[in-house]
Amino acid sequence: EMLRAADDTVKELDGINDGLLRIAYSERNPSTEPLGELLQRIQGARDDNIRMELDNAARGLPVPGTQVHLIVDELVSNAVTAVRGKDDAEITIRARLLNRSFPFGRRLLIEVVDNGGGMAPDILEKATAPFFSTRAGAHVGLGLTGCAQMVNTMRGNFRITSTPGIGTLVRILLPLATTRLTSPSRL
């Protein structure tokens, strides 16, 4: 039993290391890709019924592929966990270009919404704290922390709204350069 526990710990630490390396090296990959294609890849990689609502302007918008993929994939993974076992499970990825005038130009809004169990206020308060997790050993809690930090690096805003028994909404607001989203390495 102790060997099994040690093996599980080693696998968990390998997962942490791999995740940290992906985050660290994501800033070095400045390639962009259309947001719609990136989100369809995330949607297609899962068996879960994930709905997408993208406006046409957001669908073709070039975004930093590696960074946005890491962020949205982690959020969808969390949503899948939150709705597991529900008969009426719903996960939606929304994206739209906000044409309102912001101090630094237009913004891209990406939202991941689920109708899972939601989070109590005390859990929500800790959700982006390093190493916090509600998954008791199965996950180290770097996921949302990494997402929030990466969005911050991209000069964006990251907000989680959650209601117990209703579900969770994660909102990412990213600034747009004149014609495309700026990758972190170019800031």
mmCIF file of N, CA and C in Angstrom, residues 2-61:
data_model
loop_
_atom_site.group_PDB
_atom_site.id
_atom_site.type_symbol
_atom_site.label_atom_id
_atom_site.label_comp_id
_atom_site.label_asym_id
_atom_site.label_seq_id
_atom_site.Cartn_x
_atom_site.Cartn_y
_atom_site.Cartn_z
ATOM 1 N N MET A 2 1.979 1.231 0.749
ATOM 2 C CA MET A 2 2.881 2.392 0.783
ATOM 3 C C MET A 2 3.540 2.608 -0.574
ATOM 4 N N LEU A 3 3.890 1.522 -1.267
ATOM 5 C CA LEU A 3 4.481 1.651 -2.595
ATOM 6 C C LEU A 3 3.484 2.259 -3.582
ATOM 7 N N ARG A 4 2.239 1.843 -3.476
ATOM 8 C CA ARG A 4 1.205 2.391 -4.347
ATOM 9 C C ARG A 4 1.026 3.886 -4.075
ATOM 10 N N ALA A 5 1.025 4.265 -2.815
ATOM 11 C CA ALA A 5 0.896 5.681 -2.452
ATOM 12 C C ALA A 5 2.090 6.483 -2.963
ATOM 13 N N ALA A 6 3.292 5.924 -2.842
ATOM 14 C CA ALA A 6 4.493 6.603 -3.342
ATOM 15 C C ALA A 6 4.442 6.736 -4.861
ATOM 16 N N ASP A 7 3.987 5.688 -5.545
ATOM 17 C CA ASP A 7 3.858 5.739 -7.001
ATOM 18 C C ASP A 7 2.837 6.803 -7.418
ATOM 19 N N ASP A 8 1.715 6.860 -6.718
ATOM 20 C CA ASP A 8 0.703 7.890 -7.007
ATOM 21 C C ASP A 8 1.276 9.287 -6.806
ATOM 22 N N THR A 9 2.063 9.463 -5.767
ATOM 23 C CA THR A 9 2.679 10.769 -5.486
ATOM 24 C C THR A 9 3.652 11.160 -6.589
ATOM 25 N N VAL A 10 4.447 10.201 -7.048
ATOM 26 C CA VAL A 10 5.399 10.473 -8.136
ATOM 27 C C VAL A 10 4.640 10.873 -9.400
ATOM 28 N N LYS A 11 3.570 10.172 -9.730
ATOM 29 C CA LYS A 11 2.765 10.510 -10.909
ATOM 30 C C LYS A 11 2.167 11.904 -10.773
ATOM 31 N N GLU A 12 1.688 12.233 -9.583
ATOM 32 C CA GLU A 12 1.111 13.550 -9.338
ATOM 33 C C GLU A 12 2.163 14.643 -9.500
ATOM 34 N N LEU A 13 3.366 14.405 -8.966
ATOM 35 C CA LEU A 13 4.449 15.379 -9.102
ATOM 36 C C LEU A 13 4.885 15.526 -10.559
ATOM 37 N N ASP A 14 4.895 14.426 -11.314
ATOM 38 C CA ASP A 14 5.193 14.509 -12.746
ATOM 39 C C ASP A 14 4.148 15.360 -13.460
ATOM 40 N N GLY A 15 2.894 15.183 -13.087
ATOM 41 C CA GLY A 15 1.820 15.985 -13.677
ATOM 42 C C GLY A 15 1.987 17.461 -13.364
ATOM 43 N N ILE A 16 2.358 17.779 -12.134
ATOM 44 C CA ILE A 16 2.600 19.173 -11.744
ATOM 45 C C ILE A 16 3.741 19.751 -12.566
ATOM 46 N N ASN A 17 4.826 18.991 -12.662
ATOM 47 C CA ASN A 17 5.987 19.454 -13.419
ATOM 48 C C ASN A 17 5.625 19.689 -14.885
ATOM 49 N N ASP A 18 4.907 18.760 -15.500
ATOM 50 C CA ASP A 18 4.501 18.917 -16.896
ATOM 51 C C ASP A 18 3.629 20.153 -17.070
ATOM 52 N N GLY A 19 2.697 20.354 -16.154
ATOM 53 C CA GLY A 19 1.830 21.529 -16.226
ATOM 54 C C GLY A 19 2.595 22.826 -16.097
ATOM 55 N N LEU A 20 3.539 22.868 -15.163
ATOM 56 C CA LEU A 20 4.345 24.077 -14.983
ATOM 57 C C LEU A 20 5.223 24.346 -16.204
ATOM 58 N N LEU A 21 5.767 23.295 -16.802
ATOM 59 C CA LEU A 21 6.578 23.476 -18.006
ATOM 60 C C LEU A 21 5.735 23.994 -19.167
ATOM 61 N N ARG A 22 4.513 23.462 -19.324
ATOM 62 C CA ARG A 22 3.639 23.959 -20.399
ATOM 63 C C ARG A 22 3.344 25.433 -20.209
ATOM 64 N N ILE A 23 3.075 25.838 -18.981
ATOM 65 C CA ILE A 23 2.796 27.249 -18.697
ATOM 66 C C ILE A 23 4.036 28.088 -18.955
ATOM 67 N N ALA A 24 5.182 27.650 -18.466
ATOM 68 C CA ALA A 24 6.419 28.425 -18.618
ATOM 69 C C ALA A 24 6.802 28.598 -20.081
ATOM 70 N N TYR A 25 6.666 27.549 -20.875
ATOM 71 C CA TYR A 25 7.071 27.632 -22.278
ATOM 72 C C TYR A 25 5.987 28.210 -23.183
ATOM 73 N N SER A 26 4.772 28.356 -22.697
ATOM 74 C CA SER A 26 3.702 28.893 -23.535
ATOM 75 C C SER A 26 4.005 30.315 -23.977
ATOM 76 N N GLU A 27 4.692 31.089 -23.136
ATOM 77 C CA GLU A 27 5.006 32.470 -23.478
ATOM 78 C C GLU A 27 6.019 32.554 -24.611
ATOM 79 N N ARG A 28 6.749 31.495 -24.846
ATOM 80 C CA ARG A 28 7.773 31.504 -25.901
ATOM 81 C C ARG A 28 7.211 31.131 -27.255
ATOM 82 N N ASN A 29 5.954 30.717 -27.302
ATOM 83 C CA ASN A 29 5.334 30.332 -28.559
ATOM 84 C C ASN A 29 4.367 31.433 -28.987
ATOM 85 N N PRO A 30 4.807 32.322 -29.889
ATOM 86 C CA PRO A 30 3.970 33.459 -30.264
ATOM 87 C C PRO A 30 2.969 33.149 -31.375
ATOM 88 N N SER A 31 2.871 31.896 -31.826
ATOM 89 C CA SER A 31 1.988 31.598 -32.946
ATOM 90 C C SER A 31 0.529 31.823 -32.574
ATOM 91 N N THR A 32 -0.221 32.274 -33.556
ATOM 92 C CA THR A 32 -1.642 32.518 -33.348
ATOM 93 C C THR A 32 -2.448 31.548 -34.196
ATOM 94 N N GLU A 33 -3.704 31.413 -33.830
ATOM 95 C CA GLU A 33 -4.641 30.627 -34.628
ATOM 96 C C GLU A 33 -6.042 31.171 -34.395
ATOM 97 N N PRO A 34 -6.946 30.936 -35.342
ATOM 98 C CA PRO A 34 -8.311 31.434 -35.167
ATOM 99 C C PRO A 34 -8.953 30.823 -33.917
ATOM 100 N N LEU A 35 -9.593 31.667 -33.133
ATOM 101 C CA LEU A 35 -10.208 31.225 -31.883
ATOM 102 C C LEU A 35 -11.206 30.092 -32.110
ATOM 103 N N GLY A 36 -12.020 30.196 -33.149
ATOM 104 C CA GLY A 36 -13.024 29.165 -33.422
ATOM 105 C C GLY A 36 -12.412 27.795 -33.630
ATOM 106 N N GLU A 37 -11.308 27.727 -34.373
ATOM 107 C CA GLU A 37 -10.632 26.439 -34.611
ATOM 108 C C GLU A 37 -10.073 25.881 -33.307
ATOM 109 N N LEU A 38 -9.472 26.739 -32.515
ATOM 110 C CA LEU A 38 -8.901 26.324 -31.229
ATOM 111 C C LEU A 38 -9.989 25.757 -30.319
ATOM 112 N N LEU A 39 -11.118 26.443 -30.210
ATOM 113 C CA LEU A 39 -12.199 25.992 -29.337
ATOM 114 C C LEU A 39 -12.839 24.706 -29.865
ATOM 115 N N GLN A 40 -12.938 24.563 -31.180
ATOM 116 C CA GLN A 40 -13.481 23.327 -31.739
ATOM 117 C C GLN A 40 -12.572 22.143 -31.435
ATOM 118 N N ARG A 41 -11.264 22.357 -31.426
ATOM 119 C CA ARG A 41 -10.320 21.297 -31.068
ATOM 120 C C ARG A 41 -10.526 20.860 -29.618
ATOM 121 N N ILE A 42 -10.719 21.828 -28.727
ATOM 122 C CA ILE A 42 -10.970 21.496 -27.316
ATOM 123 C C ILE A 42 -12.277 20.732 -27.192
ATOM 124 N N GLN A 43 -13.309 21.217 -27.869
ATOM 125 C CA GLN A 43 -14.617 20.566 -27.835
ATOM 126 C C GLN A 43 -14.536 19.143 -28.390
ATOM 127 N N GLY A 44 -13.841 18.968 -29.510
ATOM 128 C CA GLY A 44 -13.748 17.665 -30.162
ATOM 129 C C GLY A 44 -12.914 16.649 -29.405
ATOM 130 N N ALA A 45 -12.040 17.108 -28.525
ATOM 131 C CA ALA A 45 -11.175 16.201 -27.773
ATOM 132 C C ALA A 45 -11.896 15.545 -26.599
ATOM 133 N N ARG A 46 -13.127 15.928 -26.368
ATOM 134 C CA ARG A 46 -13.877 15.409 -25.217
ATOM 135 C C ARG A 46 -15.142 14.701 -25.675
ATOM 136 N N ASP A 47 -15.541 13.695 -24.906
ATOM 137 C CA ASP A 47 -16.783 12.988 -25.191
ATOM 138 C C ASP A 47 -17.985 13.744 -24.645
ATOM 139 N N ASP A 48 -17.722 14.677 -23.759
ATOM 140 C CA ASP A 48 -18.787 15.404 -23.094
ATOM 141 C C ASP A 48 -19.522 16.303 -24.083
ATOM 142 N N ASN A 49 -20.786 16.555 -23.786
ATOM 143 C CA ASN A 49 -21.591 17.419 -24.630
ATOM 144 C C ASN A 49 -21.304 18.874 -24.264
ATOM 145 N N ILE A 50 -20.430 19.493 -25.029
ATOM 146 C CA ILE A 50 -20.045 20.878 -24.767
ATOM 147 C C ILE A 50 -20.613 21.740 -25.883
ATOM 148 N N ARG A 51 -21.383 22.714 -25.496
ATOM 149 C CA ARG A 51 -22.009 23.621 -26.463
ATOM 150 C C ARG A 51 -21.109 24.837 -26.672
ATOM 151 N N MET A 52 -21.088 25.363 -27.887
ATOM 152 C CA MET A 52 -20.308 26.569 -28.157
ATOM 153 C C MET A 52 -21.220 27.654 -28.711
ATOM 154 N N GLU A 53 -20.985 28.863 -28.223
ATOM 155 C CA GLU A 53 -21.691 30.049 -28.705
ATOM 156 C C GLU A 53 -20.644 31.103 -29.028
ATOM 157 N N LEU A 54 -20.303 31.226 -30.311
ATOM 158 C CA LEU A 54 -19.269 32.161 -30.732
ATOM 159 C C LEU A 54 -19.853 33.149 -31.727
ATOM 160 N N ASP A 55 -19.570 34.436 -31.533
ATOM 161 C CA ASP A 55 -19.999 35.369 -32.569
ATOM 162 C C ASP A 55 -18.984 35.307 -33.708
ATOM 163 N N ASN A 56 -19.392 35.743 -34.887
ATOM 164 C CA ASN A 56 -18.547 35.621 -36.075
ATOM 165 C C ASN A 56 -17.225 36.360 -35.934
ATOM 166 N N ALA A 57 -17.236 37.519 -35.304
ATOM 167 C CA ALA A 57 -15.999 38.291 -35.138
ATOM 168 C C ALA A 57 -15.005 37.538 -34.259
ATOM 169 N N ALA A 58 -15.493 36.881 -33.215
ATOM 170 C CA ALA A 58 -14.606 36.126 -32.324
ATOM 171 C C ALA A 58 -14.135 34.837 -32.975
ATOM 172 N N ARG A 59 -14.982 34.212 -33.756
ATOM 173 C CA ARG A 59 -14.659 32.916 -34.378
ATOM 174 C C ARG A 59 -13.373 32.986 -35.203
ATOM 175 N N GLY A 60 -13.199 34.010 -35.978
ATOM 176 C CA GLY A 60 -12.027 34.104 -36.844
ATOM 177 C C GLY A 60 -10.872 34.891 -36.262
ATOM 178 N N LEU A 61 -11.018 35.375 -35.044
ATOM 179 C CA LEU A 61 -9.999 36.218 -34.426
ATOM 180 C C LEU A 61 -8.724 35.428 -34.127
#
